[in-house]
Tab-separated table of N, CA and C in Angstrom:
chain	number	residue	atom	x	y	z
A	259	UNK	N	-12.968	-202.541	-74.339
A	259	UNK	CA	-12.206	-203.718	-74.658
A	259	UNK	C	-12.773	-204.890	-73.857
A	260	UNK	N	-12.895	-206.029	-74.481
A	260	UNK	CA	-13.481	-207.177	-73.815
A	260	UNK	C	-12.533	-207.743	-72.770
A	261	UNK	N	-13.104	-208.446	-71.788
A	261	UNK	CA	-12.268	-209.078	-70.757
A	261	UNK	C	-11.347	-210.118	-71.373
A	262	UNK	N	-11.829	-210.820	-72.420
A	262	UNK	CA	-11.015	-211.818	-73.084
A	262	UNK	C	-9.764	-211.165	-73.679
A	263	UNK	N	-9.928	-210.005	-74.308
A	263	UNK	CA	-8.789	-209.318	-74.899
A	263	UNK	C	-7.821	-208.846	-73.818
A	264	UNK	N	-8.348	-208.345	-72.714
A	264	UNK	CA	-7.481	-207.842	-71.641
A	264	UNK	C	-6.568	-208.942	-71.101
A	265	UNK	N	-7.019	-210.181	-71.120
A	265	UNK	CA	-6.182	-211.259	-70.602
A	265	UNK	C	-5.094	-211.633	-71.594
A	266	UNK	N	-5.169	-211.147	-72.822
A	266	UNK	CA	-4.220	-211.530	-73.860
A	266	UNK	C	-3.501	-210.309	-74.428
A	267	UNK	N	-3.230	-209.349	-73.604
A	267	UNK	CA	-2.526	-208.167	-74.080
A	267	UNK	C	-1.122	-208.120	-73.497
A	268	UNK	N	-0.212	-207.724	-74.338
A	268	UNK	CA	1.172	-207.532	-73.943
A	268	UNK	C	1.590	-206.134	-74.365
A	269	UNK	N	2.599	-205.621	-73.708
A	269	UNK	CA	3.212	-204.384	-74.183
A	269	UNK	C	4.201	-204.765	-75.280
A	270	UNK	N	4.627	-203.787	-76.044
A	270	UNK	CA	5.621	-204.033	-77.079
A	270	UNK	C	6.910	-204.595	-76.517
A	271	UNK	N	7.322	-204.119	-75.343
A	271	UNK	CA	8.541	-204.628	-74.705
A	271	UNK	C	8.397	-206.115	-74.390
A	272	UNK	N	7.236	-206.505	-73.867
A	272	UNK	CA	7.003	-207.910	-73.529
A	272	UNK	C	7.001	-208.780	-74.786
A	273	UNK	N	6.370	-208.290	-75.834
A	273	UNK	CA	6.323	-209.035	-77.099
A	273	UNK	C	7.729	-209.208	-77.654
A	274	UNK	N	8.506	-208.135	-77.655
A	274	UNK	CA	9.879	-208.184	-78.162
A	274	UNK	C	10.723	-209.208	-77.407
A	275	UNK	N	10.525	-209.312	-76.103
A	275	UNK	CA	11.312	-210.234	-75.283
A	275	UNK	C	10.819	-211.674	-75.356
A	276	UNK	N	9.575	-211.863	-75.766
A	276	UNK	CA	8.957	-213.183	-75.672
A	276	UNK	C	8.840	-213.928	-77.005
A	277	UNK	N	8.752	-213.204	-78.135
A	277	UNK	CA	8.436	-213.839	-79.405
A	277	UNK	C	9.496	-213.572	-80.478
A	278	UNK	N	9.457	-214.381	-81.530
A	278	UNK	CA	10.404	-214.293	-82.637
A	278	UNK	C	10.014	-213.169	-83.594
A	279	UNK	N	10.962	-212.280	-83.873
A	279	UNK	CA	10.740	-211.180	-84.809
A	279	UNK	C	10.888	-211.709	-86.237
A	280	UNK	N	9.849	-211.510	-87.050
A	280	UNK	CA	9.870	-211.976	-88.438
A	280	UNK	C	10.319	-210.903	-89.420
A	281	UNK	N	9.880	-209.663	-89.194
A	281	UNK	CA	10.143	-208.614	-90.181
A	281	UNK	C	9.970	-207.240	-89.551
A	282	UNK	N	10.748	-206.281	-90.047
A	282	UNK	CA	10.599	-204.871	-89.655
A	282	UNK	C	10.059	-204.106	-90.861
A	283	UNK	N	9.115	-203.208	-90.594
A	283	UNK	CA	8.457	-202.422	-91.644
A	283	UNK	C	8.333	-200.984	-91.161
A	284	UNK	N	8.446	-200.049	-92.073
A	284	UNK	CA	8.190	-198.638	-91.770
A	284	UNK	C	7.109	-198.142	-92.713
A	285	UNK	N	6.103	-197.476	-92.136
A	285	UNK	CA	5.067	-196.849	-92.960
A	285	UNK	C	5.002	-195.375	-92.591
A	286	UNK	N	4.517	-194.538	-93.506
A	286	UNK	CA	4.384	-193.117	-93.173
A	286	UNK	C	3.161	-192.876	-92.302
A	287	UNK	N	3.275	-191.897	-91.421
A	287	UNK	CA	2.147	-191.456	-90.607
A	287	UNK	C	1.964	-189.969	-90.855
A	288	UNK	N	0.740	-189.566	-91.181
A	288	UNK	CA	0.464	-188.159	-91.449
A	288	UNK	C	-0.302	-187.552	-90.283
A	289	UNK	N	0.270	-186.510	-89.701
A	289	UNK	CA	-0.392	-185.775	-88.630
A	289	UNK	C	-1.519	-184.933	-89.220
A	290	UNK	N	-2.425	-184.468	-88.363
A	290	UNK	CA	-3.567	-183.669	-88.813
A	290	UNK	C	-3.146	-182.405	-89.551
A	291	UNK	N	-1.976	-181.865	-89.220
A	291	UNK	CA	-1.518	-180.632	-89.870
A	291	UNK	C	-0.733	-180.905	-91.161
A	292	UNK	N	-0.667	-182.181	-91.578
A	292	UNK	CA	-0.025	-182.517	-92.837
A	292	UNK	C	1.417	-182.983	-92.742
A	293	UNK	N	2.031	-182.824	-91.570
A	293	UNK	CA	3.409	-183.301	-91.408
A	293	UNK	C	3.435	-184.825	-91.476
A	294	UNK	N	4.547	-185.346	-91.977
A	294	UNK	CA	4.703	-186.799	-92.119
A	294	UNK	C	5.837	-187.277	-91.211
A	295	UNK	N	5.625	-188.420	-90.576
A	295	UNK	CA	6.642	-189.047	-89.739
A	295	UNK	C	6.642	-190.547	-90.037
A	296	UNK	N	7.636	-191.240	-89.534
A	296	UNK	CA	7.716	-192.686	-89.727
A	296	UNK	C	7.078	-193.417	-88.552
A	297	UNK	N	6.326	-194.450	-88.873
A	297	UNK	CA	5.820	-195.380	-87.868
A	297	UNK	C	6.588	-196.676	-88.100
A	298	UNK	N	7.404	-197.048	-87.127
A	298	UNK	CA	8.262	-198.223	-87.240
A	298	UNK	C	7.602	-199.422	-86.579
A	299	UNK	N	7.505	-200.508	-87.339
A	299	UNK	CA	6.808	-201.694	-86.853
A	299	UNK	C	7.677	-202.930	-86.953
A	300	UNK	N	7.460	-203.847	-86.031
A	300	UNK	CA	8.060	-205.175	-86.068
A	300	UNK	C	6.936	-206.188	-86.015
A	301	UNK	N	7.093	-207.265	-86.781
A	301	UNK	CA	6.087	-208.318	-86.828
A	301	UNK	C	6.681	-209.550	-86.150
A	302	UNK	N	5.918	-210.136	-85.234
A	302	UNK	CA	6.355	-211.283	-84.452
A	302	UNK	C	5.388	-212.447	-84.635
A	303	UNK	N	5.928	-213.651	-84.669
A	303	UNK	CA	5.098	-214.852	-84.667
A	303	UNK	C	4.842	-215.225	-83.217
A	304	UNK	N	3.537	-215.369	-82.839
A	304	UNK	CA	3.234	-215.684	-81.443
A	304	UNK	C	2.754	-217.114	-81.253
A	305	UNK	N	2.149	-217.697	-82.261
A	305	UNK	CA	1.820	-219.125	-82.261
A	305	UNK	C	1.490	-219.532	-83.681
A	306	UNK	N	1.165	-220.783	-83.901
A	306	UNK	CA	0.959	-221.279	-85.263
A	306	UNK	C	-0.035	-220.399	-86.011
A	307	UNK	N	0.443	-219.858	-87.134
A	307	UNK	CA	-0.364	-219.025	-88.033
A	307	UNK	C	-0.924	-217.759	-87.396
A	308	UNK	N	-0.423	-217.364	-86.241
A	308	UNK	CA	-0.892	-216.119	-85.629
A	308	UNK	C	0.298	-215.228	-85.321
A	309	UNK	N	0.145	-213.946	-85.649
A	309	UNK	CA	1.226	-212.983	-85.480
A	309	UNK	C	0.729	-211.702	-84.828
A	310	UNK	N	1.678	-210.850	-84.483
A	310	UNK	CA	1.356	-209.552	-83.888
A	310	UNK	C	2.305	-208.509	-84.462
A	311	UNK	N	1.761	-207.339	-84.692
A	311	UNK	CA	2.542	-206.189	-85.137
A	311	UNK	C	2.676	-205.237	-83.950
A	312	UNK	N	3.885	-204.790	-83.696
A	312	UNK	CA	4.123	-203.749	-82.698
A	312	UNK	C	4.697	-202.562	-83.450
A	313	UNK	N	3.955	-201.465	-83.445
A	313	UNK	CA	4.374	-200.267	-84.174
A	313	UNK	C	4.544	-199.111	-83.204
A	314	UNK	N	5.602	-198.336	-83.403
A	314	UNK	CA	5.896	-197.212	-82.524
A	314	UNK	C	5.947	-195.926	-83.337
A	315	UNK	N	5.247	-194.923	-82.825
A	315	UNK	CA	5.289	-193.576	-83.386
A	315	UNK	C	5.772	-192.658	-82.275
A	316	UNK	N	6.985	-192.147	-82.419
A	316	UNK	CA	7.533	-191.233	-81.415
A	316	UNK	C	6.939	-189.846	-81.596
A	317	UNK	N	6.731	-189.161	-80.483
A	317	UNK	CA	6.243	-187.787	-80.546
A	317	UNK	C	7.343	-186.877	-81.080
A	318	UNK	N	6.966	-185.679	-81.489
A	318	UNK	CA	7.949	-184.723	-82.010
A	318	UNK	C	9.048	-184.425	-81.001
A	319	UNK	N	8.677	-184.340	-79.740
A	319	UNK	CA	9.643	-184.009	-78.701
A	319	UNK	C	10.567	-185.178	-78.384
A	320	UNK	N	10.183	-186.377	-78.833
A	320	UNK	CA	10.934	-187.596	-78.572
A	320	UNK	C	10.924	-187.973	-77.088
A	321	UNK	N	9.940	-187.452	-76.342
A	321	UNK	CA	9.792	-187.776	-74.922
A	321	UNK	C	8.742	-188.851	-74.700
A	322	UNK	N	8.204	-189.399	-75.773
A	322	UNK	CA	7.171	-190.418	-75.668
A	322	UNK	C	6.567	-190.659	-77.030
A	323	UNK	N	5.334	-191.162	-77.018
A	323	UNK	CA	4.654	-191.411	-78.276
A	323	UNK	C	3.527	-192.397	-78.118
A	324	UNK	N	3.304	-193.167	-79.179
A	324	UNK	CA	2.212	-194.130	-79.219
A	324	UNK	C	2.744	-195.482	-79.657
A	325	UNK	N	2.175	-196.524	-79.083
A	325	UNK	CA	2.521	-197.881	-79.470
A	325	UNK	C	1.234	-198.612	-79.865
A	326	UNK	N	1.212	-199.127	-81.092
A	326	UNK	CA	0.095	-199.931	-81.571
A	326	UNK	C	0.472	-201.398	-81.462
A	327	UNK	N	-0.477	-202.224	-81.057
A	327	UNK	CA	-0.301	-203.673	-81.035
A	327	UNK	C	-1.491	-204.252	-81.787
A	328	UNK	N	-1.189	-204.995	-82.869
A	328	UNK	CA	-2.250	-205.543	-83.726
A	328	UNK	C	-2.030	-207.052	-83.857
A	329	UNK	N	-2.968	-207.838	-83.331
A	329	UNK	CA	-2.931	-209.292	-83.469
A	329	UNK	C	-3.659	-209.655	-84.751
A	330	UNK	N	-3.054	-210.568	-85.551
A	330	UNK	CA	-3.706	-210.941	-86.800
A	330	UNK	C	-3.393	-212.378	-87.187
A	331	UNK	N	-4.254	-212.899	-88.055
A	331	UNK	CA	-4.131	-214.260	-88.557
A	331	UNK	C	-4.799	-214.308	-89.915
A	332	UNK	N	-4.165	-214.967	-90.873
A	332	UNK	CA	-4.718	-215.106	-92.232
A	332	UNK	C	-5.138	-213.760	-92.834
A	333	UNK	N	-4.260	-212.788	-92.695
A	333	UNK	CA	-4.475	-211.455	-93.281
A	333	UNK	C	-5.696	-210.726	-92.731
A	334	UNK	N	-6.132	-211.113	-91.528
A	334	UNK	CA	-7.278	-210.471	-90.884
A	334	UNK	C	-6.897	-210.041	-89.463
A	335	UNK	N	-7.321	-208.854	-89.071
A	335	UNK	CA	-7.066	-208.365	-87.717
A	335	UNK	C	-7.983	-209.100	-86.742
A	336	UNK	N	-7.399	-209.674	-85.703
A	336	UNK	CA	-8.193	-210.298	-84.636
A	336	UNK	C	-8.536	-209.283	-83.552
A	337	UNK	N	-7.540	-208.475	-83.174
A	337	UNK	CA	-7.734	-207.445	-82.158
A	337	UNK	C	-6.560	-206.488	-82.209
A	338	UNK	N	-6.700	-205.382	-81.535
A	338	UNK	CA	-5.616	-204.413	-81.493
A	338	UNK	C	-5.907	-203.316	-80.492
A	339	UNK	N	-4.865	-202.612	-80.107
A	339	UNK	CA	-5.005	-201.523	-79.160
A	339	UNK	C	-3.822	-200.580	-79.303
A	340	UNK	N	-3.985	-199.383	-78.802
A	340	UNK	CA	-2.932	-198.368	-78.812
A	340	UNK	C	-2.707	-197.912	-77.379
A	341	UNK	N	-1.446	-197.743	-77.028
A	341	UNK	CA	-1.080	-197.202	-75.713
A	341	UNK	C	-0.187	-196.003	-75.914
A	342	UNK	N	-0.337	-195.026	-75.045
A	342	UNK	CA	0.632	-193.939	-75.031
A	342	UNK	C	1.798	-194.391	-74.135
A	343	UNK	N	2.959	-193.824	-74.397
A	343	UNK	CA	4.104	-194.141	-73.554
A	343	UNK	C	4.951	-192.895	-73.371
A	344	UNK	N	5.783	-192.956	-72.346
A	344	UNK	CA	6.726	-191.889	-72.049
A	344	UNK	C	8.125	-192.483	-71.971
A	345	UNK	N	9.080	-191.775	-72.503
A	345	UNK	CA	10.465	-192.223	-72.443
A	345	UNK	C	10.978	-192.083	-71.026
A	346	UNK	N	11.891	-192.968	-70.672
A	346	UNK	CA	12.561	-192.905	-69.377
A	346	UNK	C	13.987	-192.436	-69.647
A	347	UNK	N	14.373	-191.366	-68.982
A	347	UNK	CA	15.717	-190.824	-69.180
A	347	UNK	C	16.617	-191.196	-68.018
A	348	UNK	N	17.865	-191.426	-68.329
A	348	UNK	CA	18.830	-191.897	-67.353
A	348	UNK	C	19.656	-190.770	-66.734
A	349	UNK	N	19.422	-189.547	-67.211
A	349	UNK	CA	20.139	-188.401	-66.650
A	349	UNK	C	19.188	-187.215	-66.505
A	350	UNK	N	19.585	-186.236	-65.715
A	350	UNK	CA	18.723	-185.079	-65.441
A	350	UNK	C	18.540	-184.165	-66.647
A	351	UNK	N	19.487	-184.180	-67.582
A	351	UNK	CA	19.388	-183.316	-68.762
A	351	UNK	C	18.559	-183.947	-69.883
A	352	UNK	N	18.068	-185.146	-69.656
A	352	UNK	CA	17.248	-185.875	-70.635
A	352	UNK	C	17.969	-186.068	-71.962
A	353	UNK	N	19.226	-186.496	-71.859
A	353	UNK	CA	19.993	-186.764	-73.073
A	353	UNK	C	20.238	-188.263	-73.274
A	354	UNK	N	20.195	-189.033	-72.187
A	354	UNK	CA	20.404	-190.480	-72.265
A	354	UNK	C	19.082	-191.189	-72.007
A	355	UNK	N	18.573	-191.836	-73.051
A	355	UNK	CA	17.269	-192.484	-72.974
A	355	UNK	C	17.418	-193.980	-72.718
A	356	UNK	N	16.607	-194.497	-71.808
A	356	UNK	CA	16.566	-195.934	-71.538
A	356	UNK	C	15.880	-196.638	-72.703
A	357	UNK	N	16.183	-197.913	-72.882
A	357	UNK	CA	15.482	-198.704	-73.893
A	357	UNK	C	14.078	-199.052	-73.425
A	358	UNK	N	13.837	-198.951	-72.132
A	358	UNK	CA	12.505	-199.211	-71.579
A	358	UNK	C	11.688	-197.920	-71.589
A	359	UNK	N	10.372	-198.078	-71.600
A	359	UNK	CA	9.478	-196.927	-71.567
A	359	UNK	C	8.451	-197.126	-70.461
A	360	UNK	N	7.778	-196.056	-70.113
A	360	UNK	CA	6.694	-196.108	-69.130
A	360	UNK	C	5.384	-196.007	-69.900
A	361	UNK	N	4.553	-197.027	-69.770
A	361	UNK	CA	3.280	-197.039	-70.484
A	361	UNK	C	2.231	-196.259	-69.721
A	362	UNK	N	1.346	-195.640	-70.483
A	362	UNK	CA	0.280	-194.837	-69.887
A	362	UNK	C	-1.062	-195.384	-70.354
A	363	UNK	N	-1.939	-194.519	-70.756
A	363	UNK	CA	-3.319	-194.929	-71.021
A	363	UNK	C	-3.481	-195.798	-72.265
A	364	UNK	N	-4.489	-196.640	-72.207
A	364	UNK	CA	-4.871	-197.500	-73.308
A	364	UNK	C	-5.960	-196.771	-74.088
A	365	UNK	N	-5.756	-196.595	-75.385
A	365	UNK	CA	-6.741	-195.919	-76.225
A	365	UNK	C	-7.588	-196.982	-76.901
A	366	UNK	N	-8.889	-196.947	-76.642
A	366	UNK	CA	-9.785	-197.970	-77.166
A	366	UNK	C	-11.098	-197.314	-77.592
A	367	UNK	N	-11.028	-196.542	-78.658
A	367	UNK	CA	-12.218	-195.872	-79.164
A	367	UNK	C	-12.384	-196.210	-80.646
A	368	UNK	N	-13.551	-195.940	-81.229
A	368	UNK	CA	-13.782	-196.301	-82.640
A	368	UNK	C	-12.774	-195.687	-83.615
A	369	UNK	N	-12.369	-194.455	-83.387
A	369	UNK	CA	-11.403	-193.806	-84.281
A	369	UNK	C	-10.051	-194.537	-84.253
A	370	UNK	N	-9.612	-194.914	-83.060
A	370	UNK	CA	-8.354	-195.647	-82.928
A	370	UNK	C	-8.452	-196.999	-83.622
A	371	UNK	N	-9.563	-197.684	-83.443
A	371	UNK	CA	-9.763	-198.994	-84.097
A	371	UNK	C	-9.698	-198.845	-85.619
A	372	UNK	N	-10.314	-197.794	-86.166
A	372	UNK	CA	-10.264	-197.559	-87.614
A	372	UNK	C	-8.838	-197.297	-88.079
A	373	UNK	N	-8.081	-196.517	-87.321
A	373	UNK	CA	-6.686	-196.244	-87.668
A	373	UNK	C	-5.851	-197.525	-87.657
A	374	UNK	N	-6.096	-198.402	-86.675
A	374	UNK	CA	-5.365	-199.663	-86.617
A	374	UNK	C	-5.647	-200.522	-87.845
A	375	UNK	N	-6.904	-200.570	-88.259
A	375	UNK	CA	-7.267	-201.353	-89.455
A	375	UNK	C	-6.647	-200.745	-90.715
A	376	UNK	N	-6.669	-199.417	-90.815
A	376	UNK	CA	-6.052	-198.752	-91.972
A	376	UNK	C	-4.550	-199.024	-92.022
A	377	UNK	N	-3.891	-198.913	-90.872
A	377	UNK	CA	-2.452	-199.186	-90.817
A	377	UNK	C	-2.164	-200.649	-91.148
A	378	UNK	N	-3.007	-201.556	-90.669
A	378	UNK	CA	-2.798	-202.972	-90.956
A	378	UNK	C	-2.770	-203.220	-92.463
A	379	UNK	N	-3.639	-202.567	-93.192
A	379	UNK	CA	-3.653	-202.725	-94.652
A	379	UNK	C	-2.335	-202.264	-95.266
A	380	UNK	N	-1.757	-201.207	-94.718
A	380	UNK	CA	-0.458	-200.715	-95.199
A	380	UNK	C	0.654	-201.710	-94.876
A	381	UNK	N	0.628	-202.278	-93.660
A	381	UNK	CA	1.633	-203.270	-93.283
A	381	UNK	C	1.509	-204.511	-94.162
A	382	UNK	N	0.285	-204.928	-94.400
A	382	UNK	CA	0.020	-206.127	-95.197
A	382	UNK	C	0.669	-206.022	-96.584
A	383	UNK	N	0.592	-204.849	-97.186
A	383	UNK	CA	1.175	-204.628	-98.512
A	383	UNK	C	2.705	-204.735	-98.496
A	384	UNK	N	3.332	-204.518	-97.335
A	384	UNK	CA	4.789	-204.533	-97.238
A	384	UNK	C	5.347	-205.834	-96.655
A	385	UNK	N	4.460	-206.751	-96.277
A	385	UNK	CA	4.939	-208.014	-95.702
A	385	UNK	C	5.575	-208.876	-96.776
A	386	UNK	N	6.703	-209.496	-96.420
A	386	UNK	CA	7.367	-210.384	-97.369
A	386	UNK	C	6.693	-211.759	-97.379
A	387	UNK	N	7.092	-212.602	-98.311
A	387	UNK	CA	6.474	-213.917	-98.496
A	387	UNK	C	6.611	-214.778	-97.241
A	388	UNK	N	7.766	-214.720	-96.593
A	388	UNK	CA	7.980	-215.510	-95.374
A	388	UNK	C	7.007	-215.106	-94.281
A	389	UNK	N	6.868	-213.814	-94.058
A	389	UNK	CA	5.958	-213.334	-93.017
A	389	UNK	C	4.528	-213.755	-93.332
A	390	UNK	N	4.111	-213.570	-94.562
A	390	UNK	CA	2.758	-213.965	-94.952
A	390	UNK	C	2.528	-215.460	-94.749
A	391	UNK	N	3.524	-216.271	-95.058
A	391	UNK	CA	3.408	-217.727	-94.868
A	391	UNK	C	3.336	-218.099	-93.390
A	392	UNK	N	4.133	-217.431	-92.567
A	392	UNK	CA	4.171	-217.746	-91.139
A	392	UNK	C	2.917	-217.287	-90.391
A	393	UNK	N	2.239	-216.278	-90.944
A	393	UNK	CA	1.112	-215.661	-90.240
A	393	UNK	C	-0.248	-216.069	-90.810
A	394	UNK	N	-0.279	-217.069	-91.603
A	394	UNK	CA	-1.599	-217.385	-92.108
A	394	UNK	C	-1.728	-218.625	-92.871
């Protein structure tokens, strides 16, 4: 990841607290073994004609998962990254989950970049007219 990108990265929590949410979208995610799960995304406007998608895929155990962040403008991806995260539990039995998460490693490999671009195309097809107008 370039140094320029590193200076302009936020976690999903930071984006949610800082920017206006335009739209929520859900797309299917297929695991390697064929199982399907939901990837839940929110689209935020971050500045004139530029937006960001924050998508969360929870693990089967619901103890963590993956968070994608995709910056885009005019229907084109500018940059993106994936982070793993772990849920924070408020009790010893792990039944009460905090709204905050603990972020772990940043995934920045060619396969991840391809997945982000593929997912972006799916999100693009589900964006409403308002979101498309605000983001490009």
